[in-house]
């Protein structure tokens, strides 16, 4: 079986498809409000009543539990609100300083290949980081985008320490994707200590600012959009 690294990562739409709507929300969007909006958008896209959408936003501090979440990984259940969600994966944190991208694409117009879609989302983050001279990498045994940290002590098995900079969690309904990815720009990294992020305790989390890159969210958004265009095709700004 091909690894995610070996897959064809192009997810360009069929010729003649309309551009993907590109939406950026200011302020902190409540999680339940965002999920309700996603549900409506996904239904409209699946019915052909709306074009595809990428929605960039930030949430107030909260934890979400994916379909594979282990209750033992919720270390501080009273620290922030906890929401069960239909996306794949385990516990994750969302909060200010983290760019969340909810990606609502009709894979029937692209490729009906879930593994390729996940790899393409990872590639979206990797290319975005590359534009900022940060090397992000995928790992076949763990979803997300990882940063090697040679300046940190090695792990007990002698391998190099790695930190996660971006998490992925998706769901498909009628071949329309929703949920998506979160990229740590400048969140409070101590907030991750209330969970075992994505069920992985051997590795830590990092952010662009933690890596010494004092970048603004608008700069990250610009690069995300450019990388998205390379992999997924044309976008159009929502008013």
Short mmCIF file of C-alpha atoms in Angstrom, two decimals:
data_model
loop_
_atom_site.label_atom_id
_atom_site.label_comp_id
_atom_site.label_asym_id
_atom_site.label_seq_id
_atom_site.Cartn_x
_atom_site.Cartn_y
_atom_site.Cartn_z
CA UNK A 1 0.00 0.00 0.00
CA UNK A 2 1.23 3.47 -0.85
CA UNK A 3 2.17 5.69 2.08
CA UNK A 4 0.55 9.11 2.42
CA UNK A 5 3.88 10.58 1.31
CA UNK A 6 3.76 8.59 -1.94
CA UNK A 7 0.17 9.47 -2.84
CA UNK A 8 -0.71 11.91 -5.60
CA UNK A 9 -1.57 14.97 -3.49
CA UNK A 10 -3.37 17.01 -6.14
CA UNK A 11 -7.03 17.49 -5.27
CA UNK A 12 -7.90 19.90 -8.06
CA UNK A 13 -11.58 20.00 -9.01
CA UNK A 14 -13.11 18.90 -12.27
CA UNK A 15 -12.84 21.45 -15.11
CA UNK A 16 -15.53 24.09 -14.94
CA UNK A 17 -16.01 23.85 -11.17
CA UNK A 18 -16.64 27.20 -9.43
CA UNK A 19 -13.94 28.60 -7.12
CA UNK A 20 -13.96 27.71 -3.45
CA UNK A 21 -15.40 30.39 -1.19
CA UNK A 22 -12.76 31.75 1.21
CA UNK A 23 -14.15 33.11 4.49
CA UNK A 24 -12.24 34.68 7.39
CA UNK A 25 -14.06 35.47 10.64
CA UNK A 26 -12.81 38.11 13.05
CA UNK A 27 -13.05 37.62 16.78
CA UNK A 28 -13.59 34.32 18.60
CA UNK A 29 -16.33 32.11 17.18
CA UNK A 30 -18.15 29.88 19.72
CA UNK A 31 -17.60 26.21 18.91
CA UNK A 32 -21.27 25.17 18.82
CA UNK A 33 -22.08 28.11 16.56
CA UNK A 34 -19.32 27.06 14.16
CA UNK A 35 -20.50 23.43 14.07
CA UNK A 36 -24.10 24.50 13.37
CA UNK A 37 -22.89 26.71 10.52
CA UNK A 38 -20.77 23.88 9.12
CA UNK A 39 -23.73 21.52 9.19
CA UNK A 40 -25.79 23.97 7.14
CA UNK A 41 -23.00 24.63 4.67
CA UNK A 42 -22.22 20.93 4.15
CA UNK A 43 -25.87 20.16 3.47
CA UNK A 44 -26.08 23.00 0.95
CA UNK A 45 -22.86 21.93 -0.80
CA UNK A 46 -24.00 18.30 -0.98
CA UNK A 47 -27.35 19.40 -2.45
CA UNK A 48 -25.66 21.62 -5.03
CA UNK A 49 -27.13 24.78 -3.47
CA UNK A 50 -23.77 26.27 -2.45
CA UNK A 51 -20.19 26.27 -3.65
CA UNK A 52 -17.38 24.74 -1.59
CA UNK A 53 -16.04 26.69 1.38
CA UNK A 54 -12.92 27.17 3.49
CA UNK A 55 -13.66 28.99 6.75
CA UNK A 56 -10.77 30.42 8.80
CA UNK A 57 -11.46 31.35 12.41
CA UNK A 58 -10.34 31.24 16.03
CA UNK A 59 -12.22 29.73 18.97
CA UNK A 60 -12.28 30.63 22.65
CA UNK A 61 -10.34 28.13 24.78
CA UNK A 62 -11.96 24.67 24.66
CA UNK A 63 -11.30 20.98 24.24
CA UNK A 64 -12.95 18.73 21.66
CA UNK A 65 -13.31 14.97 21.76
CA UNK A 66 -13.19 13.13 18.44
CA UNK A 67 -14.78 9.78 17.73
CA UNK A 68 -11.71 7.88 19.04
CA UNK A 69 -11.25 9.92 22.23
CA UNK A 70 -10.20 8.04 25.37
CA UNK A 71 -11.67 9.59 28.53
CA UNK A 72 -8.36 8.98 30.35
CA UNK A 73 -6.74 11.52 28.01
CA UNK A 74 -8.89 14.33 29.43
CA UNK A 75 -6.60 15.26 32.31
CA UNK A 76 -8.38 18.44 33.47
CA UNK A 77 -12.07 18.09 32.57
CA UNK A 78 -13.07 21.29 34.39
CA UNK A 79 -10.42 23.56 32.92
CA UNK A 80 -12.24 24.51 29.70
CA UNK A 81 -15.54 23.52 28.08
CA UNK A 82 -15.39 20.08 26.45
CA UNK A 83 -17.35 19.31 23.28
CA UNK A 84 -17.95 15.92 21.72
CA UNK A 85 -17.62 16.15 17.97
CA UNK A 86 -18.18 13.88 15.00
CA UNK A 87 -14.73 14.36 13.50
CA UNK A 88 -12.16 11.61 13.55
CA UNK A 89 -9.36 11.62 16.09
CA UNK A 90 -9.05 12.07 19.84
CA UNK A 91 -8.85 15.07 22.18
CA UNK A 92 -7.57 18.36 20.87
CA UNK A 93 -7.41 21.96 22.04
CA UNK A 94 -8.65 25.08 20.27
CA UNK A 95 -8.08 28.62 21.44
CA UNK A 96 -6.95 32.16 20.61
CA UNK A 97 -3.78 32.31 18.54
CA UNK A 98 -4.57 29.08 16.75
CA UNK A 99 -5.75 29.24 13.14
CA UNK A 100 -8.58 26.80 12.60
CA UNK A 101 -9.46 26.01 8.99
CA UNK A 102 -12.79 24.29 8.43
CA UNK A 103 -12.56 22.80 4.96
CA UNK A 104 -15.84 21.94 3.22
CA UNK A 105 -15.07 20.36 -0.14
CA UNK A 106 -17.13 18.08 -2.37
CA UNK A 107 -14.80 15.17 -3.06
CA UNK A 108 -17.13 13.93 -5.81
CA UNK A 109 -15.88 16.95 -7.77
CA UNK A 110 -12.29 16.02 -6.94
CA UNK A 111 -11.18 12.55 -5.82
CA UNK A 112 -13.18 10.17 -3.67
CA UNK A 113 -10.07 9.08 -1.79
CA UNK A 114 -10.02 9.78 1.96
CA UNK A 115 -6.33 8.92 2.48
CA UNK A 116 -5.32 11.23 -0.35
CA UNK A 117 -7.51 13.98 1.07
CA UNK A 118 -5.89 13.71 4.52
CA UNK A 119 -2.43 13.72 2.91
CA UNK A 120 -3.41 16.79 0.88
CA UNK A 121 -4.44 18.66 4.04
CA UNK A 122 -1.10 17.78 5.61
CA UNK A 123 0.61 19.01 2.44
CA UNK A 124 -1.35 22.26 2.69
CA UNK A 125 0.22 22.90 6.09
CA UNK A 126 3.68 21.71 5.01
CA UNK A 127 3.73 24.09 2.03
CA UNK A 128 2.41 26.95 4.15
CA UNK A 129 5.22 26.41 6.66
CA UNK A 130 7.78 26.10 3.88
CA UNK A 131 6.88 29.61 2.71
CA UNK A 132 7.96 30.78 6.18
CA UNK A 133 11.18 28.72 6.14
CA UNK A 134 9.84 26.16 8.62
CA UNK A 135 10.17 22.49 7.79
CA UNK A 136 7.03 20.58 8.65
CA UNK A 137 6.87 16.82 8.14
CA UNK A 138 4.23 14.08 8.10
CA UNK A 139 4.55 10.78 9.92
CA UNK A 140 2.89 7.65 8.60
CA UNK A 141 1.99 6.42 12.09
CA UNK A 142 0.46 9.70 13.33
CA UNK A 143 -1.70 12.23 11.51
CA UNK A 144 -0.75 15.90 11.59
CA UNK A 145 2.33 17.97 10.86
CA UNK A 146 5.46 17.64 12.97
CA UNK A 147 8.60 19.68 13.65
CA UNK A 148 11.96 18.12 14.55
CA UNK A 149 13.47 19.69 17.70
CA UNK A 150 17.20 18.83 17.74
CA UNK A 151 17.80 21.46 20.43
CA UNK A 152 15.66 19.48 22.92
CA UNK A 153 16.72 16.36 24.86
CA UNK A 154 16.23 13.14 22.93
CA UNK A 155 13.43 10.72 23.75
CA UNK A 156 14.11 7.70 26.02
CA UNK A 157 14.54 5.47 22.96
CA UNK A 158 17.23 7.80 21.60
CA UNK A 159 15.13 9.27 18.81
CA UNK A 160 14.90 12.99 18.17
CA UNK A 161 12.21 14.98 19.95
CA UNK A 162 9.37 16.14 17.70
CA UNK A 163 6.53 18.56 18.40
CA UNK A 164 3.19 18.83 16.63
CA UNK A 165 2.47 22.20 15.04
CA UNK A 166 -0.79 21.30 13.28
CA UNK A 167 -3.58 18.82 14.00
CA UNK A 168 -6.09 17.31 11.58
CA UNK A 169 -9.56 15.90 12.14
CA UNK A 170 -12.09 15.37 9.38
CA UNK A 171 -15.53 13.99 8.72
CA UNK A 172 -17.28 13.22 5.44
CA UNK A 173 -21.00 13.33 4.73
CA UNK A 174 -22.20 12.41 1.24
CA UNK A 175 -18.54 12.88 0.21
CA UNK A 176 -18.49 16.48 1.45
CA UNK A 177 -15.73 17.12 3.99
CA UNK A 178 -16.00 19.17 7.12
CA UNK A 179 -13.98 20.01 10.22
CA UNK A 180 -10.37 20.23 8.98
CA UNK A 181 -7.14 21.43 10.56
CA UNK A 182 -5.68 23.68 13.24
CA UNK A 183 -2.30 25.39 12.95
CA UNK A 184 -0.64 26.74 16.09
CA UNK A 185 0.43 30.31 15.35
CA UNK A 186 0.66 31.79 18.87
CA UNK A 187 -1.70 29.98 21.27
CA UNK A 188 -1.03 29.57 24.98
CA UNK A 189 0.78 26.22 24.79
CA UNK A 190 0.17 25.57 28.49
CA UNK A 191 -3.50 25.04 27.63
CA UNK A 192 -2.59 21.77 25.93
CA UNK A 193 -1.56 20.32 29.31
CA UNK A 194 -5.19 19.64 30.22
CA UNK A 195 -5.35 16.81 27.67
CA UNK A 196 -3.15 14.22 26.01
CA UNK A 197 -3.25 15.88 22.57
CA UNK A 198 -4.52 13.42 19.96
CA UNK A 199 -3.77 10.61 22.41
CA UNK A 200 -0.01 10.95 21.90
CA UNK A 201 1.99 11.47 25.10
CA UNK A 202 5.51 10.87 23.75
CA UNK A 203 5.62 14.13 21.80
CA UNK A 204 4.85 17.75 22.59
CA UNK A 205 3.21 20.66 20.82
CA UNK A 206 4.73 23.81 19.42
CA UNK A 207 3.72 26.96 17.58
CA UNK A 208 5.24 29.30 15.04
CA UNK A 209 6.03 31.83 17.75
CA UNK A 210 7.51 29.09 19.96
CA UNK A 211 9.76 28.22 17.01
CA UNK A 212 11.00 31.82 16.95
CA UNK A 213 8.78 33.07 14.13
CA UNK A 214 6.82 36.16 15.29
CA UNK A 215 4.30 36.00 12.47
CA UNK A 216 0.88 37.65 12.30
CA UNK A 217 -2.27 35.65 11.67
CA UNK A 218 -2.95 37.60 8.48
CA UNK A 219 0.44 36.53 7.11
CA UNK A 220 -0.34 32.89 7.85
CA UNK A 221 -3.73 33.24 6.18
CA UNK A 222 -2.15 34.64 3.04
CA UNK A 223 0.25 31.72 2.76
CA UNK A 224 -2.46 29.18 3.56
CA UNK A 225 -4.51 30.54 0.69
CA UNK A 226 -1.60 30.39 -1.72
CA UNK A 227 -0.79 26.80 -0.78
CA UNK A 228 -4.46 25.85 -0.94
CA UNK A 229 -4.66 27.15 -4.50
CA UNK A 230 -1.74 24.96 -5.54
CA UNK A 231 -3.35 21.79 -4.18
CA UNK A 232 -7.10 22.37 -4.29
CA UNK A 233 -7.62 25.09 -6.88
CA UNK A 234 -8.96 28.61 -7.19
CA UNK A 235 -10.59 30.52 -4.34
CA UNK A 236 -12.82 33.58 -4.16
CA UNK A 237 -13.16 35.88 -1.13
CA UNK A 238 -16.55 36.09 0.50
CA UNK A 239 -17.82 39.65 0.97
#
